[in-house]
Coordinates of N, CA and C in Angstrom, one line a residue:
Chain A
X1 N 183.8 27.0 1.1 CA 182.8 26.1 1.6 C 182.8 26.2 3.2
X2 N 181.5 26.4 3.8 CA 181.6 26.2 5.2 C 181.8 25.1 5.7
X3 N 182.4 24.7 6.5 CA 182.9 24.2 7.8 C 183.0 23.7 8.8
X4 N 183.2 22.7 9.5 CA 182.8 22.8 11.3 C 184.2 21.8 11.5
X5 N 184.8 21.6 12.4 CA 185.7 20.9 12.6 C 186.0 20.7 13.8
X6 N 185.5 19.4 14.9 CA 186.1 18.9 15.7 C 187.3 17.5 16.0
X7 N 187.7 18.1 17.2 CA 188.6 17.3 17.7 C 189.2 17.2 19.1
X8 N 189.2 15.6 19.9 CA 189.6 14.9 18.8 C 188.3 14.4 18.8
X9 N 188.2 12.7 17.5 CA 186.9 12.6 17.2 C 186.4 11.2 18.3
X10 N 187.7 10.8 19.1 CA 187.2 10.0 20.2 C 188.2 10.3 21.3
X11 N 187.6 10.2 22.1 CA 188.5 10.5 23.5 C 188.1 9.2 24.5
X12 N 188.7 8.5 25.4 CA 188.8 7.6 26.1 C 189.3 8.0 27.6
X13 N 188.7 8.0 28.8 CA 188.9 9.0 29.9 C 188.5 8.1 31.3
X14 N 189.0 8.2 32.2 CA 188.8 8.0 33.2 C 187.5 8.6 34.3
X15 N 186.7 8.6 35.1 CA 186.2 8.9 35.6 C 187.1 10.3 36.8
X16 N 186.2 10.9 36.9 CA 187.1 12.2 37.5 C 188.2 12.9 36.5
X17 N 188.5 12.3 35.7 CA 189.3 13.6 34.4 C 188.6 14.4 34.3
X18 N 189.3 15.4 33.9 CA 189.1 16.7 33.0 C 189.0 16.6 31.6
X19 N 188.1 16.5 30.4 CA 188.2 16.8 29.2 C 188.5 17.9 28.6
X20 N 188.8 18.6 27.6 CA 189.0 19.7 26.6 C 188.6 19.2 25.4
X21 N 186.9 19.7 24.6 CA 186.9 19.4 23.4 C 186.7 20.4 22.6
X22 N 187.2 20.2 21.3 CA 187.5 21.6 20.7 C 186.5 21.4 19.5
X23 N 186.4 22.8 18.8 CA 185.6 22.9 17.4 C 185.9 24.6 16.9
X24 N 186.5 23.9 15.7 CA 186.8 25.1 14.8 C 185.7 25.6 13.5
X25 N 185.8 26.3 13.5 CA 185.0 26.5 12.0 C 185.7 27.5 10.9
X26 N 184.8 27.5 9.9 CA 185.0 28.4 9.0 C 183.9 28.9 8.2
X27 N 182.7 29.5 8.3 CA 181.8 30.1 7.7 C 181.8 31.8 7.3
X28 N 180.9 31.7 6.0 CA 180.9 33.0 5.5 C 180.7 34.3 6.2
X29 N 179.3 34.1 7.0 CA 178.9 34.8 8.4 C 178.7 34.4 9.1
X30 N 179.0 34.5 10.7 CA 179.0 33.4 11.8 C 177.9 34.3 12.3
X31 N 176.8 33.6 13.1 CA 175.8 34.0 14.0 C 176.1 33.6 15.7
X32 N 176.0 32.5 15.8 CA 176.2 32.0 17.1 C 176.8 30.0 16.5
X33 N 177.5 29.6 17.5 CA 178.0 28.4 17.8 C 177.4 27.6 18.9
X34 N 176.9 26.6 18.7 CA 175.7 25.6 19.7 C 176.6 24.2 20.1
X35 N 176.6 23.7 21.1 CA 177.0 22.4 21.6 C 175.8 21.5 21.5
X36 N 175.4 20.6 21.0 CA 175.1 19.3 21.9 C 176.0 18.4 22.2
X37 N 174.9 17.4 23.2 CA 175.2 16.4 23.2 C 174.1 15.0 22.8
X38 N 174.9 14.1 22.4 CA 173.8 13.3 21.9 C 174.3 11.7 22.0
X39 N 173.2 11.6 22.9 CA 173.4 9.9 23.5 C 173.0 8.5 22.3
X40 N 171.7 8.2 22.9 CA 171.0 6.9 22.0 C 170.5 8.2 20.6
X41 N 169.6 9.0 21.0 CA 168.6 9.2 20.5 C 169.0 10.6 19.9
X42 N 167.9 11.7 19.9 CA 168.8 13.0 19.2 C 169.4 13.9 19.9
X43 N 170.1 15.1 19.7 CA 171.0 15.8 20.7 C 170.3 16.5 21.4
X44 N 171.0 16.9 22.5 CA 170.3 17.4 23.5 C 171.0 18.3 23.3
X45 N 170.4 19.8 23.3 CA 170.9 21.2 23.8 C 171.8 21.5 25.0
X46 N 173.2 22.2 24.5 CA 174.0 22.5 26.1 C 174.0 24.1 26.2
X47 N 174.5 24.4 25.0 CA 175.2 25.3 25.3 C 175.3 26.3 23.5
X48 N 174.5 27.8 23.8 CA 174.8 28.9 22.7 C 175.9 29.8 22.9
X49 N 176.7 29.9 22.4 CA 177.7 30.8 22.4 C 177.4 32.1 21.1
X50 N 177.7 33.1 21.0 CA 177.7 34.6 20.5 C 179.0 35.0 20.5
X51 N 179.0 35.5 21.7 CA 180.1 36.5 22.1 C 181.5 36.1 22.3
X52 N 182.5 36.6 21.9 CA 183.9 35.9 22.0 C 184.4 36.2 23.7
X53 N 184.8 35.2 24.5 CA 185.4 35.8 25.8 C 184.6 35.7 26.8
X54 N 183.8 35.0 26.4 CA 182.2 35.0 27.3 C 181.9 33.6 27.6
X55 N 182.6 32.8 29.1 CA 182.3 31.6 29.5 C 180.6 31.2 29.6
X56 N 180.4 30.8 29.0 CA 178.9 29.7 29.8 C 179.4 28.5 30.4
X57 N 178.6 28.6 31.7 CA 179.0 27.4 32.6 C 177.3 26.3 32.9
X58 N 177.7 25.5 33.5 CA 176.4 24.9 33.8 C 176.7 23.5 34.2
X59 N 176.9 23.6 36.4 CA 177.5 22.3 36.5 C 178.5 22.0 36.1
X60 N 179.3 20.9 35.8 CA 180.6 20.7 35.3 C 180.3 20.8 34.0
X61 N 179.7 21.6 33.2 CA 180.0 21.7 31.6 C 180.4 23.3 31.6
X62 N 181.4 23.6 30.5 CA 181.5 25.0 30.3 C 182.2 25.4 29.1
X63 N 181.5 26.2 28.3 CA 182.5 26.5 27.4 C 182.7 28.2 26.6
X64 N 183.6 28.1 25.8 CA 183.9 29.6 25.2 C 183.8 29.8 24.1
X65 N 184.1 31.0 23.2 CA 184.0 31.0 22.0 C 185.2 32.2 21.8
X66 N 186.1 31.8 20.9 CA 186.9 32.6 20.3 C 187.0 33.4 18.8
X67 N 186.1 34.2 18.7 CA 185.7 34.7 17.1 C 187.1 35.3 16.3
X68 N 188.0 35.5 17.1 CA 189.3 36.1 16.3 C 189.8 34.6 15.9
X69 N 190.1 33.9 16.6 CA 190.5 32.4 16.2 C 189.7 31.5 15.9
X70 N 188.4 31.7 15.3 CA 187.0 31.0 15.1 C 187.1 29.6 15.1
X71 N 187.1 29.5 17.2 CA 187.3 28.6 17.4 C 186.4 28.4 18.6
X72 N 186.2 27.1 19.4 CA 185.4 27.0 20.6 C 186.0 25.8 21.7
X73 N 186.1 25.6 22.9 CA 186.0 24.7 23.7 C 185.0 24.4 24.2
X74 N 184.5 23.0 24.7 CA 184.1 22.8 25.8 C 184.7 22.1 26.6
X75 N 184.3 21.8 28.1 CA 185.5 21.3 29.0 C 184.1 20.7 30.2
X76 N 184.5 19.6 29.7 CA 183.7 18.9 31.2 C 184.8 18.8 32.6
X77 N 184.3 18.9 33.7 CA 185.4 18.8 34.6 C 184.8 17.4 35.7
X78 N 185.5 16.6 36.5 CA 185.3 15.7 36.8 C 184.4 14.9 36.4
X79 N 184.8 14.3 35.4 CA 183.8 13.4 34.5 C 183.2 12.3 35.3
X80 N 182.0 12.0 34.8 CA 181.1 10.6 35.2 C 181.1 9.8 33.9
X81 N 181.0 8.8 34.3 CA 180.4 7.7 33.2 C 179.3 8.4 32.4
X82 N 177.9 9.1 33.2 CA 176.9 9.3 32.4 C 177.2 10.6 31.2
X83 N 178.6 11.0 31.4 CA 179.3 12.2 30.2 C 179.0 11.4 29.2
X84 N 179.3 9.7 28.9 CA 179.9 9.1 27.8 C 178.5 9.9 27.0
X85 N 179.5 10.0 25.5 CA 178.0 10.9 24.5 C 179.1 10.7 23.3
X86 N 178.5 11.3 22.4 CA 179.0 12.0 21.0 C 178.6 13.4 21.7
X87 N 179.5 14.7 21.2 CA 179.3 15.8 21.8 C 179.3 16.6 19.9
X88 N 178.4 17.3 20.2 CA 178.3 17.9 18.5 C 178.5 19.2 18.7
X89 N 179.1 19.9 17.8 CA 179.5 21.2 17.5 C 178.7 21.7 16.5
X90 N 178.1 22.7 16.4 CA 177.4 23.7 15.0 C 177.5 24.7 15.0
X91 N 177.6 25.5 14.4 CA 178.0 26.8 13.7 C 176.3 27.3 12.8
X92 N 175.9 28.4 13.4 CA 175.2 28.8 12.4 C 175.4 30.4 11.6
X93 N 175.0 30.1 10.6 CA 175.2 30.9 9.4 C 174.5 32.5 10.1
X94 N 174.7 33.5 9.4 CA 173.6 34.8 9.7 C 172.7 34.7 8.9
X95 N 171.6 35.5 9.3 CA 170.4 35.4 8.3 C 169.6 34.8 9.0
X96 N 168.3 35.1 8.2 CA 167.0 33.6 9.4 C 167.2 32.5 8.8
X97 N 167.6 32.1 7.7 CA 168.0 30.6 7.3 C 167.9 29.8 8.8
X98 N 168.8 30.1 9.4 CA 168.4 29.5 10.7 C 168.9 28.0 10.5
X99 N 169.8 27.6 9.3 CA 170.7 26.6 8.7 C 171.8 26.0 10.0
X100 N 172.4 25.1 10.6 CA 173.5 24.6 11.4 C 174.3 23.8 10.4
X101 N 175.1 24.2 10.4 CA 176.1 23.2 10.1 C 177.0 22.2 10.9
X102 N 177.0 21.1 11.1 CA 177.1 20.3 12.0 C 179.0 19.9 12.0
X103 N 179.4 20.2 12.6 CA 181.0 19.0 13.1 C 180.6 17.4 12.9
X104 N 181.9 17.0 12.8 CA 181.8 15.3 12.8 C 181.1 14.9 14.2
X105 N 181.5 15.9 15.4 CA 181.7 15.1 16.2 C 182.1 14.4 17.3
X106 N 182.6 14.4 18.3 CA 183.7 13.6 19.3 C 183.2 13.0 20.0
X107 N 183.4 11.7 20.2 CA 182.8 10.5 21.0 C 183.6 10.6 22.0
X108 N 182.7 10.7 23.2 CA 183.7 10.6 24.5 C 183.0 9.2 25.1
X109 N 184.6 8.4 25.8 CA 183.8 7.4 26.5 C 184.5 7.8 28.2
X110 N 183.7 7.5 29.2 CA 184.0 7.6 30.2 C 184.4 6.5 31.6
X111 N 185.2 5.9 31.2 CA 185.6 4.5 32.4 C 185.2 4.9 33.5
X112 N 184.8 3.7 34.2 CA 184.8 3.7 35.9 C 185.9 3.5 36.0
Chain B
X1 N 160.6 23.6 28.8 CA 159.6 24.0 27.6 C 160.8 23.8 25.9
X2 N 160.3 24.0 24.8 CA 160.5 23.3 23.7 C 161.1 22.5 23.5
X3 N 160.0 21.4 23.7 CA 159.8 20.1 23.4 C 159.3 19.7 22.1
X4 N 160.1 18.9 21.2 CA 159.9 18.7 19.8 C 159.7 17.2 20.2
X5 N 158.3 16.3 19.4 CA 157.8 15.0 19.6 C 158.0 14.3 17.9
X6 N 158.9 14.0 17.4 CA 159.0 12.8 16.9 C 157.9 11.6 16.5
X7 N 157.5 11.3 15.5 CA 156.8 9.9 15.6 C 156.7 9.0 13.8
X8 N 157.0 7.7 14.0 CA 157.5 7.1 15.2 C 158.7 7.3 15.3
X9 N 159.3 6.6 16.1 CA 160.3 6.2 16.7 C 161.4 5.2 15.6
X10 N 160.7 4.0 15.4 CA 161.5 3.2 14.9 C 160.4 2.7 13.4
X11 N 160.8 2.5 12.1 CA 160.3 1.9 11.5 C 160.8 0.8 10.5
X12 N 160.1 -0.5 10.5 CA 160.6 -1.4 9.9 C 159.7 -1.7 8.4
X13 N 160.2 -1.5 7.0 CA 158.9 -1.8 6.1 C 159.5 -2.1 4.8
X14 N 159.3 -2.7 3.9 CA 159.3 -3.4 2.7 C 159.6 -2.0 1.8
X15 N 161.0 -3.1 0.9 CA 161.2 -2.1 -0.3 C 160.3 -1.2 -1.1
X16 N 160.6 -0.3 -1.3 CA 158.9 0.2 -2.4 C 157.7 0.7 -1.7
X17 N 157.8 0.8 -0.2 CA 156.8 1.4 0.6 C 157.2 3.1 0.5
X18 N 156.1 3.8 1.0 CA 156.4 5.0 1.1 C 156.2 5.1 3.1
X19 N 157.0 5.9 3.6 CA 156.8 5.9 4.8 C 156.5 7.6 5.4
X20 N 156.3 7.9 6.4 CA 155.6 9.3 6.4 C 156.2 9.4 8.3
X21 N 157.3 10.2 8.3 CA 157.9 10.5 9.6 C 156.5 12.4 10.4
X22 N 155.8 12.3 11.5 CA 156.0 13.3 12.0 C 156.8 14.0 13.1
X23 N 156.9 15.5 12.7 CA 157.6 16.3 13.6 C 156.2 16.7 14.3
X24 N 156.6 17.3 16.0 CA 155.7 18.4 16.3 C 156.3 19.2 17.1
X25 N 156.0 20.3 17.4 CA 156.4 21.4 18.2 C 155.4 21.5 19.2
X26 N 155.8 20.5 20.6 CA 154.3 21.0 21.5 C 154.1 22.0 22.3
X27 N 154.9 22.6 22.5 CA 154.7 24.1 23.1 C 155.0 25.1 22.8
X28 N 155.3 25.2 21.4 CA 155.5 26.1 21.1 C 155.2 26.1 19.4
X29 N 155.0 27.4 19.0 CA 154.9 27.4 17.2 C 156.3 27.9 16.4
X30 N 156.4 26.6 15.2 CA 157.4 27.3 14.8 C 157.2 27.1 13.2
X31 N 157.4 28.3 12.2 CA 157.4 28.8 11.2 C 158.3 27.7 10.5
X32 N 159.5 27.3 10.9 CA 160.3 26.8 10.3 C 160.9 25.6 10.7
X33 N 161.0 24.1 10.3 CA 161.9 23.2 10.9 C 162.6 22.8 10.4
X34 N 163.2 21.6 11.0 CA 164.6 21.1 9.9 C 164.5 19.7 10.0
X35 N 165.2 19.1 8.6 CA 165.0 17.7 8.7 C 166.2 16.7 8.3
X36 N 167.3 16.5 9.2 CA 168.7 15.9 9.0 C 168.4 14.5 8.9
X37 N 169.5 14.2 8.3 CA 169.7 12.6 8.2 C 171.0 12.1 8.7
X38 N 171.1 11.2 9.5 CA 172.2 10.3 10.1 C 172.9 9.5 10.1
X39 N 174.2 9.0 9.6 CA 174.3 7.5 9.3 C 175.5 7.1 10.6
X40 N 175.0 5.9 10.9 CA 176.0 5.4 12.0 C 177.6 5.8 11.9
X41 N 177.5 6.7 13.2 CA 179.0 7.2 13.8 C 179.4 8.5 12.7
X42 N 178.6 8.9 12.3 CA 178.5 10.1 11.6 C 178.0 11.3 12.2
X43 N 178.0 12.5 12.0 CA 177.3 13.7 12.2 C 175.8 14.0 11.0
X44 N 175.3 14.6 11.7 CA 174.2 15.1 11.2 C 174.4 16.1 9.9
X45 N 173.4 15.6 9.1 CA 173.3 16.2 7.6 C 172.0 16.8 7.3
X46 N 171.8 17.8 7.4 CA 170.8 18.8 7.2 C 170.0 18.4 6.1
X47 N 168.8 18.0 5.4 CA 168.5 17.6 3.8 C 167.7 18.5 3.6
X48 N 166.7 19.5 4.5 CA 166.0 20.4 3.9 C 165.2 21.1 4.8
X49 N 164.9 22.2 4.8 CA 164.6 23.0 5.7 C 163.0 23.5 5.6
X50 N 162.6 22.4 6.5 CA 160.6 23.2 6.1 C 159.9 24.8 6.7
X51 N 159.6 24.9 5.8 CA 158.5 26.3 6.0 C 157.0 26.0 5.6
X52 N 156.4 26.8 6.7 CA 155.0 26.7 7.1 C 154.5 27.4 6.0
X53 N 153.4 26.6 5.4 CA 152.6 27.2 4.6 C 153.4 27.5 2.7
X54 N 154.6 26.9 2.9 CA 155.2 27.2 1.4 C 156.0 25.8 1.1
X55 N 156.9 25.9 0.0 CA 157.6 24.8 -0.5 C 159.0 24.6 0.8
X56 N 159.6 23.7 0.8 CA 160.5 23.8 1.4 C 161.8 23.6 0.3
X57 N 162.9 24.1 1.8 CA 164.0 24.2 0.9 C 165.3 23.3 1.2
X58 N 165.9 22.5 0.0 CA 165.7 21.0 0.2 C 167.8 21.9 0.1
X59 N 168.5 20.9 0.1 CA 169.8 21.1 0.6 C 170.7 20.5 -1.1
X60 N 171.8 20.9 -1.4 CA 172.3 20.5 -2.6 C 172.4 18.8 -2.3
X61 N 172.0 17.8 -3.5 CA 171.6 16.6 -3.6 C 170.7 16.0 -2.9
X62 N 169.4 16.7 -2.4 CA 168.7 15.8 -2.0 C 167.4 15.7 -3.0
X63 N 167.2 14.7 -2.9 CA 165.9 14.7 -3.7 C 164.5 15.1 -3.5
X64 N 163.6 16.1 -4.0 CA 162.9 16.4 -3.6 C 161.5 15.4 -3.6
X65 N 161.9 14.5 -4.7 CA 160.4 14.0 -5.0 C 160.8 12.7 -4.5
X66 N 162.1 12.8 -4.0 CA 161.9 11.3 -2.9 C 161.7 11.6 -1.4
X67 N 162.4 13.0 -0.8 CA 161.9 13.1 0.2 C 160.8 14.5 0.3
X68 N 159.8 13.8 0.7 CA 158.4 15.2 0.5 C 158.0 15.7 1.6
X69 N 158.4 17.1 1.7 CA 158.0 17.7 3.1 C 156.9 18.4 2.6
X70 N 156.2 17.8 4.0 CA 154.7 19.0 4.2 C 155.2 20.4 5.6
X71 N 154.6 21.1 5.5 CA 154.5 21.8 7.1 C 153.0 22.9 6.6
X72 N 152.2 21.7 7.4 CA 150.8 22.3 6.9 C 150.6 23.5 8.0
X73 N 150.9 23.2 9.2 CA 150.5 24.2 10.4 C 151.9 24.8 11.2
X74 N 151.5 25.5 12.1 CA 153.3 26.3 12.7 C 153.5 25.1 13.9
X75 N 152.9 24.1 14.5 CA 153.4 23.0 15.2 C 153.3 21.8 14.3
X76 N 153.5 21.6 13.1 CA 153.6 20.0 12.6 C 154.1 20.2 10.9
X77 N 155.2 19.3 10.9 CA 156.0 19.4 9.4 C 156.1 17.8 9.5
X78 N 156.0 17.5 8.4 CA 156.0 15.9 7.9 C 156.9 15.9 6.7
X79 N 157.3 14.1 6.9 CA 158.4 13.9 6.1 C 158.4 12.7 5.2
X80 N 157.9 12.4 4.2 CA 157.5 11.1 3.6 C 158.7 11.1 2.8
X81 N 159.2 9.5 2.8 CA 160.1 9.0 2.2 C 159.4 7.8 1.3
X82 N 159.6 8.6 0.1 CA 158.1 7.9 -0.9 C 159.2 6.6 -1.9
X83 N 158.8 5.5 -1.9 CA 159.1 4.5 -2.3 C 160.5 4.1 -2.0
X84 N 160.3 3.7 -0.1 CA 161.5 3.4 -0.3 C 162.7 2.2 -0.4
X85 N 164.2 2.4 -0.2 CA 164.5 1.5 -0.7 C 166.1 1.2 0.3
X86 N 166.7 -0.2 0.3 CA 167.6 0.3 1.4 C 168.5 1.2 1.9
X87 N 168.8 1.5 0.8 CA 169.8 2.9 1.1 C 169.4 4.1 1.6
X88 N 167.6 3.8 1.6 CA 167.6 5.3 2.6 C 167.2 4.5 3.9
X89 N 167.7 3.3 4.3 CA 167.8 3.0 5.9 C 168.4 3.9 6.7
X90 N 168.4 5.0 7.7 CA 169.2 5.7 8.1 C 168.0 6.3 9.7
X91 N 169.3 7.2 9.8 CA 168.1 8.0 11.5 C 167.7 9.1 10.7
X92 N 166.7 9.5 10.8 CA 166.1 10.6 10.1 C 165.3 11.8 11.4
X93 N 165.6 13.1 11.8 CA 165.8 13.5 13.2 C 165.4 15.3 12.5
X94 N 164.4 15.7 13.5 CA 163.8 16.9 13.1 C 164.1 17.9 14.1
X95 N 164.7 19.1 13.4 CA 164.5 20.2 14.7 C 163.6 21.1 14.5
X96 N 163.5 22.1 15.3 CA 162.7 23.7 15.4 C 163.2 24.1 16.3
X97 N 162.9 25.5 16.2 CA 163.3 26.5 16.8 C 162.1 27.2 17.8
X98 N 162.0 27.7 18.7 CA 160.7 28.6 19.1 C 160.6 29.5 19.0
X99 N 159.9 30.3 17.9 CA 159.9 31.3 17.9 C 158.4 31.5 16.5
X100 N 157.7 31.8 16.2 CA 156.8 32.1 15.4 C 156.9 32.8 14.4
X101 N 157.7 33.4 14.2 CA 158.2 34.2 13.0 C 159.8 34.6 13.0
X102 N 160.4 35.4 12.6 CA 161.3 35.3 12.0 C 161.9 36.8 12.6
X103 N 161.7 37.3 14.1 CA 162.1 38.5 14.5 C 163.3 38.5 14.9
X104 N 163.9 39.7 15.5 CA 165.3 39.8 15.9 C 165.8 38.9 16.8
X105 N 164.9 37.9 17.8 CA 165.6 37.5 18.9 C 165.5 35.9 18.3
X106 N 164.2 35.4 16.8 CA 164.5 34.4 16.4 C 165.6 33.7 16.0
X107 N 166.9 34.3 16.0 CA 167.8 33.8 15.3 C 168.8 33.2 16.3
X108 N 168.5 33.6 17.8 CA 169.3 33.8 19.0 C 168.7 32.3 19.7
X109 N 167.9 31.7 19.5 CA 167.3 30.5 19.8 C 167.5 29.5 19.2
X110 N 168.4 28.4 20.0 CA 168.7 27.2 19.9 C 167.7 26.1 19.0
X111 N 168.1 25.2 18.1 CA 167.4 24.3 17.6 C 167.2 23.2 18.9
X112 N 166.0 22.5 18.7 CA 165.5 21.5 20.0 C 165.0 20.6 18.6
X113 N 165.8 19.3 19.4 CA 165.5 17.8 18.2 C 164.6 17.3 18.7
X114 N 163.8 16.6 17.9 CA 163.0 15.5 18.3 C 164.2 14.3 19.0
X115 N 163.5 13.3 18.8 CA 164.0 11.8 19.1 C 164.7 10.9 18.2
X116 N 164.0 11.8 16.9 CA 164.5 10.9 15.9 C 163.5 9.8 15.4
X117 N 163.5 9.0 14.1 CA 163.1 7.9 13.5 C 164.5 7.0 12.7
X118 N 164.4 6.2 14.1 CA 165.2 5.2 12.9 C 164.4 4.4 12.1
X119 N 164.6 4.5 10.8 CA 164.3 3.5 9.4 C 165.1 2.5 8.8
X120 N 164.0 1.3 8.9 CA 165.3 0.8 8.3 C 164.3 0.2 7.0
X121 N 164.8 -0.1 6.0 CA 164.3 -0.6 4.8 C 164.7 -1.9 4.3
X122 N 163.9 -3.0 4.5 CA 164.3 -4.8 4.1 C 163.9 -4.5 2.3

């Protein structure tokens, strides 16, 4: 059965920290790996990953993708309050299905 | 640019109503959307995947003839949730993709959500 698996599924953080959020999977055929984030309302797009070894950055967000260890980070670096989100992980399948399979999830909150 | 519009937003209505969510794609066309469901402090659950101009294709246990997707044109797929009842109170949240058909660089394009409809059913 495919998969998505983040962690952890809440994090509690100071302003100016550093996060590390992780997402593993396990699907039949992997296409590409997508971040949102998602506040009140639905997720906002961050970040497509493909390629294993290959950072995307953007501002203090950035993340990687490891296809040997079908695995992913993302990493906010000096966090703001306005970070606080649910951060979503998906995995999509090959084929045009064009199907995501979604992670739980990790709620980050961000202190002043 | 792709911007997916939601409507409405929030709905409040009596057991046994049928309710009718739209998606739209405004700047762009897309062949195919998606139609997840949410429950508080959960992740998103994919329930069926519309295609323009054919049947859609609904996800293991969802109901087809309770949730009825249209996707009459390549910018607008609809979602009626025909007699409902509380248990389908939930966020009910559409994506698409940009792209018009189904070519090699289709697959490389990120899903864009609407806003979402929360439902809630008294």
């Amino acid at each position: 059965e495919d998969k998505v698996v983040q962690s952890p599924l809440s994090l509690v953080v100071h302003e100016g920290d550093t996060v590390t959020l992780n997402c593993s999977y396990e699907v039949t055929n992997f296409r590409s790996l997508l971040w949102y984030k998602q506040e009140k309302k639905a997720p906002t797009f961050l970040f497509m990953l493909t390629s294993s070894g290959i950072e995307k950055k953007s501002g203090r967000l950035s993340s990687i993708l490891d296809k040997k260890e079908l695995f992913s980070i993302l990493n906010i670096t000096a966090t703001q309050t306005g970070d606080s989100a649910v951060y979503l992980c998906a995995v999509g399948p090959s084929g045009n299905t064009g199907k995501l399979i979604f992670g739980q999830g990790t709620t980050l909150q961000v202190k002043p | 640019g792709a911007v997916v519009s939601q409507h409405p937003s929030w709905v409040i209505c009596k057991s046994g109503t049928s309710v009718k969510i739209e998606c739209r794609s405004l700047d762009f066309q897309a062949t195919t959307m998606f139609w997840y469901r949410q429950f508080p402090k959960q992740s998103l659950m994919l329930m069926a995947t519309s295609n323009e101009g054919s049947k859609a294709t609904y996800e293991q246990g969802v109901e087809k003839d309770k949730f009825l997707i249209n996707h009459a044109s390549l910018t607008l797929s609809t979602l009626t949730v025909t007699s409902a009842h509380p248990e389908d109170s939930s966020f009910y949240i559409c994506s698409a993709r940009d792209g018009a058909g189904q070519g090699a660089g289709w697959g490389n394009q990120p899903q864009h959500f609407g806003d979402g409809t929360r439902l809630s059913i008294l």
